[in-house]
PDB file of C-alpha atoms in Angstrom:
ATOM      1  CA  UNK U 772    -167.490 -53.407 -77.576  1.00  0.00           C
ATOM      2  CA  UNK U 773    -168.553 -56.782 -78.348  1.00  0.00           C
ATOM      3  CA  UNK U 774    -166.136 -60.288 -79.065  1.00  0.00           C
ATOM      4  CA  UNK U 775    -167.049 -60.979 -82.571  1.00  0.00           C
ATOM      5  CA  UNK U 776    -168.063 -64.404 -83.238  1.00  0.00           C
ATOM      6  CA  UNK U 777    -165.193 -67.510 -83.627  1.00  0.00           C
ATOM      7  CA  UNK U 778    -166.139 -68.207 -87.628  1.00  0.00           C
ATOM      8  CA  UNK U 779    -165.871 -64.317 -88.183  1.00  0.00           C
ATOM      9  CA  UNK U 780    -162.919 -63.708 -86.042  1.00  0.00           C
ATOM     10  CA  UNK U 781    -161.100 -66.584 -87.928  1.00  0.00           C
ATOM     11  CA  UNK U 782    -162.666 -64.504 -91.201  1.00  0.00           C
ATOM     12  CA  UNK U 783    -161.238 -61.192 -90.104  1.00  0.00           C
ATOM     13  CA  UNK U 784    -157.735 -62.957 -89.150  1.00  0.00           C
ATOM     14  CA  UNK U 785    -157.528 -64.908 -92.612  1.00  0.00           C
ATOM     15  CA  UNK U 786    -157.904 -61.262 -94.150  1.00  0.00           C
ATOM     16  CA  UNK U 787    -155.508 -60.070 -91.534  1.00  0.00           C
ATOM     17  CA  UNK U 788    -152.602 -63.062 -92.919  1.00  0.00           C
ATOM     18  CA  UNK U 789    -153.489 -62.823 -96.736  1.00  0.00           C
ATOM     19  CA  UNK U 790    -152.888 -58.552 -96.986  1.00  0.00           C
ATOM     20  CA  UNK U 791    -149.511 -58.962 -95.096  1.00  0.00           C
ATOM     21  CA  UNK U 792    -148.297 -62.044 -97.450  1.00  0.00           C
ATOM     22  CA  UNK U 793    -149.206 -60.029-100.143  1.00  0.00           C
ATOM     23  CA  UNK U 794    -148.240 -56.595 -99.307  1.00  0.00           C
ATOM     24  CA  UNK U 795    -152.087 -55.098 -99.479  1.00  0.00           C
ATOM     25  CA  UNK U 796    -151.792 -52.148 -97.225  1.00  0.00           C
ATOM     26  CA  UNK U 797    -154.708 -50.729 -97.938  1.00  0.00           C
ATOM     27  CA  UNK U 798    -156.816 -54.350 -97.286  1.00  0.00           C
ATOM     28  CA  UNK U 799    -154.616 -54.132 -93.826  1.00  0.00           C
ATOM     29  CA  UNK U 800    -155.763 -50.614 -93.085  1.00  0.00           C
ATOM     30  CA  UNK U 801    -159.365 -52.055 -93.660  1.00  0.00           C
ATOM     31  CA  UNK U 802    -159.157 -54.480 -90.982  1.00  0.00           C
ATOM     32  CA  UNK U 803    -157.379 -53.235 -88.291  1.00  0.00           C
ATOM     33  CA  UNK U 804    -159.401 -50.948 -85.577  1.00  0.00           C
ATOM     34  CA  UNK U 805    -158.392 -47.598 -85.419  1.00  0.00           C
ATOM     35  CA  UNK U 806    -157.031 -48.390 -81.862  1.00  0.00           C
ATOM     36  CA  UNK U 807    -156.003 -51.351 -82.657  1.00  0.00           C
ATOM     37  CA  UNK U 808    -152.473 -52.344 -79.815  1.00  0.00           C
ATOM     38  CA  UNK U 809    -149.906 -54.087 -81.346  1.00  0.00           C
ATOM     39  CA  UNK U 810    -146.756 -55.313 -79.706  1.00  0.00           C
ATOM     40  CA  UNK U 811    -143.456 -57.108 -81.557  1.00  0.00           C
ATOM     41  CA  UNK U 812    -141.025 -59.031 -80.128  1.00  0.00           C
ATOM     42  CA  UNK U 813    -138.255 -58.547 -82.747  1.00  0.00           C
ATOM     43  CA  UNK U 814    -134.630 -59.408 -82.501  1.00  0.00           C
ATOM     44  CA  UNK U 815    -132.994 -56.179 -82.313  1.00  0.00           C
ATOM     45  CA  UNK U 816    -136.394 -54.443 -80.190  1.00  0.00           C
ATOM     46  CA  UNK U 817    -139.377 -54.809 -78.888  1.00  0.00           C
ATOM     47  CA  UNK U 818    -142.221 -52.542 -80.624  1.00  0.00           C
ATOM     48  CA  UNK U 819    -145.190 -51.422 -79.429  1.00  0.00           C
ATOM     49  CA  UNK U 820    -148.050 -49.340 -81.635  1.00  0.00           C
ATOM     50  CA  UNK U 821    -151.629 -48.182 -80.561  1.00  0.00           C
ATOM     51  CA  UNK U 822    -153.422 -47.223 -83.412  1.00  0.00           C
ATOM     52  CA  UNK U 823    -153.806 -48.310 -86.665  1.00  0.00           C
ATOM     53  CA  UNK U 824    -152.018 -46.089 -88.826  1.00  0.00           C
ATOM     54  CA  UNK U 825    -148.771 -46.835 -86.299  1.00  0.00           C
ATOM     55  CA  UNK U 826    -149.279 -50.276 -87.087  1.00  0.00           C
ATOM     56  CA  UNK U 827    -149.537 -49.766 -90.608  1.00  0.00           C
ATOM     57  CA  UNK U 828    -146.617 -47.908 -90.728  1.00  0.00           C
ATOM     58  CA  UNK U 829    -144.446 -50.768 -89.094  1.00  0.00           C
ATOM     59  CA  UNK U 830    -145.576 -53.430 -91.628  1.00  0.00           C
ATOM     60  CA  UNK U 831    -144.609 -51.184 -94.421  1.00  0.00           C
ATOM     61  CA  UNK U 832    -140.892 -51.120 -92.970  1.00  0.00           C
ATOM     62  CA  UNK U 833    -140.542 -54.234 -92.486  1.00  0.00           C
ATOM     63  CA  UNK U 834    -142.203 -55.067 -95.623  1.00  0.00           C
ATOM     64  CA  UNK U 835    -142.967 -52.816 -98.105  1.00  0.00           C
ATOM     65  CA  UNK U 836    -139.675 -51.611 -99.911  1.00  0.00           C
ATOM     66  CA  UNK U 837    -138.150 -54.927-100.329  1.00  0.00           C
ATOM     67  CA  UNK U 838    -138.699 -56.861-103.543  1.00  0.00           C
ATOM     68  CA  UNK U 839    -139.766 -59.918-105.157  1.00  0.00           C
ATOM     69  CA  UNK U 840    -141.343 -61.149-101.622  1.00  0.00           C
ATOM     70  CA  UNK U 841    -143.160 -64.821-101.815  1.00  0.00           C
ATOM     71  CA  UNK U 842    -144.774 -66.543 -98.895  1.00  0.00           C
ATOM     72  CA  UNK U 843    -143.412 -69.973 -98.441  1.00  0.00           C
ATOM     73  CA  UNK U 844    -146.187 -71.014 -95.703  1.00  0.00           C
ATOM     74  CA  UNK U 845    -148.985 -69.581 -93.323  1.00  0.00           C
ATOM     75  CA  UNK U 846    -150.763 -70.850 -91.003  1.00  0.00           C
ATOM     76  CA  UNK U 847    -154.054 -69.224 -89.162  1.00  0.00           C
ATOM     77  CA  UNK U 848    -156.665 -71.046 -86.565  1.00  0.00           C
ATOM     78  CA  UNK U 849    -158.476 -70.575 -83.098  1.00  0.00           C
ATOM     79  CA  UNK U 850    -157.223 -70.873 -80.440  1.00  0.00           C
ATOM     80  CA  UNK U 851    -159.037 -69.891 -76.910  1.00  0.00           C
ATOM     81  CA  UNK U 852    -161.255 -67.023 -78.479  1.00  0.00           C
ATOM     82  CA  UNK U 853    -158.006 -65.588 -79.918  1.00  0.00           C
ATOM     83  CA  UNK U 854    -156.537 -66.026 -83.927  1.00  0.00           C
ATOM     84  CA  UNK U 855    -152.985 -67.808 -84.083  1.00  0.00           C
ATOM     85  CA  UNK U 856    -151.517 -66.570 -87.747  1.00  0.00           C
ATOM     86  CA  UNK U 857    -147.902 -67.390 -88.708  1.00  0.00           C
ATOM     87  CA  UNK U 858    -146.118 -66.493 -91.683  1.00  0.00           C
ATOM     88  CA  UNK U 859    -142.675 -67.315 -93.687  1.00  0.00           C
ATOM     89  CA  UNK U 860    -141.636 -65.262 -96.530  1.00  0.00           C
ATOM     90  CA  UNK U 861    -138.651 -65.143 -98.435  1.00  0.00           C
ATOM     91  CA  UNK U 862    -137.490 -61.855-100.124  1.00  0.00           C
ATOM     92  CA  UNK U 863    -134.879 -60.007-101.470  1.00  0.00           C
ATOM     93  CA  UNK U 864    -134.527 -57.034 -99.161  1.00  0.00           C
ATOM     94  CA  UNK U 865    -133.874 -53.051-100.585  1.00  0.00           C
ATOM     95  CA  UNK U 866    -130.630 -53.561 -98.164  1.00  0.00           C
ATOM     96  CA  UNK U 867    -129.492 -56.802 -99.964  1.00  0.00           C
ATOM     97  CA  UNK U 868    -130.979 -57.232-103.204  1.00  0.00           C
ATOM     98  CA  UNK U 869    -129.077 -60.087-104.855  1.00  0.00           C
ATOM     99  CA  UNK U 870    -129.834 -62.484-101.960  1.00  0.00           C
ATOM    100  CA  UNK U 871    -132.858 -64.219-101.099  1.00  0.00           C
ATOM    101  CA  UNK U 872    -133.779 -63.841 -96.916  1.00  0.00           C
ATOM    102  CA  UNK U 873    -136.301 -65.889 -95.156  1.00  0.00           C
ATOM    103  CA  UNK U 874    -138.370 -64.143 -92.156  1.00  0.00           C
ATOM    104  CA  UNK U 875    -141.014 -65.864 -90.007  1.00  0.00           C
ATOM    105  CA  UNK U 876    -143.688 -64.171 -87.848  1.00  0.00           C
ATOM    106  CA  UNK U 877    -146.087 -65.605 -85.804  1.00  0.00           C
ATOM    107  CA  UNK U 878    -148.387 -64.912 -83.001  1.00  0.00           C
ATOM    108  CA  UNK U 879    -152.251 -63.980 -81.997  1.00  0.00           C
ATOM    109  CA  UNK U 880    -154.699 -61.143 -82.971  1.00  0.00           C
ATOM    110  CA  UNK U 881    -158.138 -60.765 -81.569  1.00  0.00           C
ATOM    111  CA  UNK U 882    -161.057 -59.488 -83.017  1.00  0.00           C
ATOM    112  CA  UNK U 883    -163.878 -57.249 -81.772  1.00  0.00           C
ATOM    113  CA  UNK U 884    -166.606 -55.680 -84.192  1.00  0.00           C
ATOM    114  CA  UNK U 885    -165.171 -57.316 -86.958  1.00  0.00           C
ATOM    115  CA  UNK U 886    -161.652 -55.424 -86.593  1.00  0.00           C
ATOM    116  CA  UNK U 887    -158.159 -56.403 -84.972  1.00  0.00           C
ATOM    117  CA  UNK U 888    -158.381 -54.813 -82.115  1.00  0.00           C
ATOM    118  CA  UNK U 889    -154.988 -56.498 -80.831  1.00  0.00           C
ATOM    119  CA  UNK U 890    -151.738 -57.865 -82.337  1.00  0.00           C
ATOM    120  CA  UNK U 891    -149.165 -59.701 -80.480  1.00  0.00           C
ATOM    121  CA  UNK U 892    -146.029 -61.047 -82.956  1.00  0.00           C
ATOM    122  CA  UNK U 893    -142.727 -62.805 -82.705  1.00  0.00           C
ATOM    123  CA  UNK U 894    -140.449 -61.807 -85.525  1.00  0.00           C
ATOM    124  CA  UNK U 895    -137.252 -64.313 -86.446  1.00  0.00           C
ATOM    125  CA  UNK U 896    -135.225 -61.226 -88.260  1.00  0.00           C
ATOM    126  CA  UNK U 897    -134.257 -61.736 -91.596  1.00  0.00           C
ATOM    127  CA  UNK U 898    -131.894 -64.625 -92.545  1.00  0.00           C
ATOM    128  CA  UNK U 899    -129.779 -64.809 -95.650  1.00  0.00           C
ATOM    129  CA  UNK U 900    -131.032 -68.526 -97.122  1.00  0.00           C
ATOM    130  CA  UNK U 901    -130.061 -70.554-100.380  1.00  0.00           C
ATOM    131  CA  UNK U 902    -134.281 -70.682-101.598  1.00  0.00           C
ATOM    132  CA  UNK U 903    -135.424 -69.664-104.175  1.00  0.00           C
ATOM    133  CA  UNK U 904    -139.340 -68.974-104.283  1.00  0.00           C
ATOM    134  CA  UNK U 905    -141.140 -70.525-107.197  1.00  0.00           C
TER     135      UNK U 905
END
């Protein structure tokens, strides 16, 4: 297994931020490893996956049945061979669907062979707010 290169890790990891802001499962599936370890620090648990359909199967939870979901900022650079990619989103959630909820994640990824191969995330939990998304 070889470190892929900093300008296509920070490729891979751009890919990685854009199909969870928009809810593209299937352009997450493509670039996450089929081993690919992912652990979340979340407010309620701490979650741990080691494959990629596990992983998959978390972001849809946490993501995929609420509506109307907008991403107020992200962020994504290098940082020491590893990809730092952050994320706010506001939503209406399946569980609350006449108020908005703002959720932040943030944390590193690395990339071998053009894949994530690794996922480490802090999760804020979901917090009623007074934005609206434009």
């Amino acid at each position: 297994m070889a470190e892929t290169t900093a300008s296509t890790g920070a490729a891979v990891a751009r890919r990685l931020l854009d199909a969870i802001v928009t809810r593209d499962f299937d352009g997450l599936s493509a670039v996450l490893a089929a081993d690919v370890w992912m652990r979340a620090l979340l407010p309620r648990e701490i979650v741990e996956t080691h494959s990629a359909a596990d992983a998959l199967e978390k972001f849809r939870g946490w993501f995929g049945p609420h509506d109307a979901v907008k991403a107020l900022s992200t962020e994504q650079h290098s940082v020491e061979g590893r990809e730092f990619l952050a994320y706010n989103l506001v939503l209406r959630p399946d569980w609350a669907p006449d108020v908005w909820h703002v959720v932040e994640q943030s944390g590193y990824c690395r990339v071998v062979d053009d894949r994530v191969s690794r996922i480490d995330l802090v999760c804020t939990g979901f917090f009623p707010t007074d934005v609206e998304p434009r």
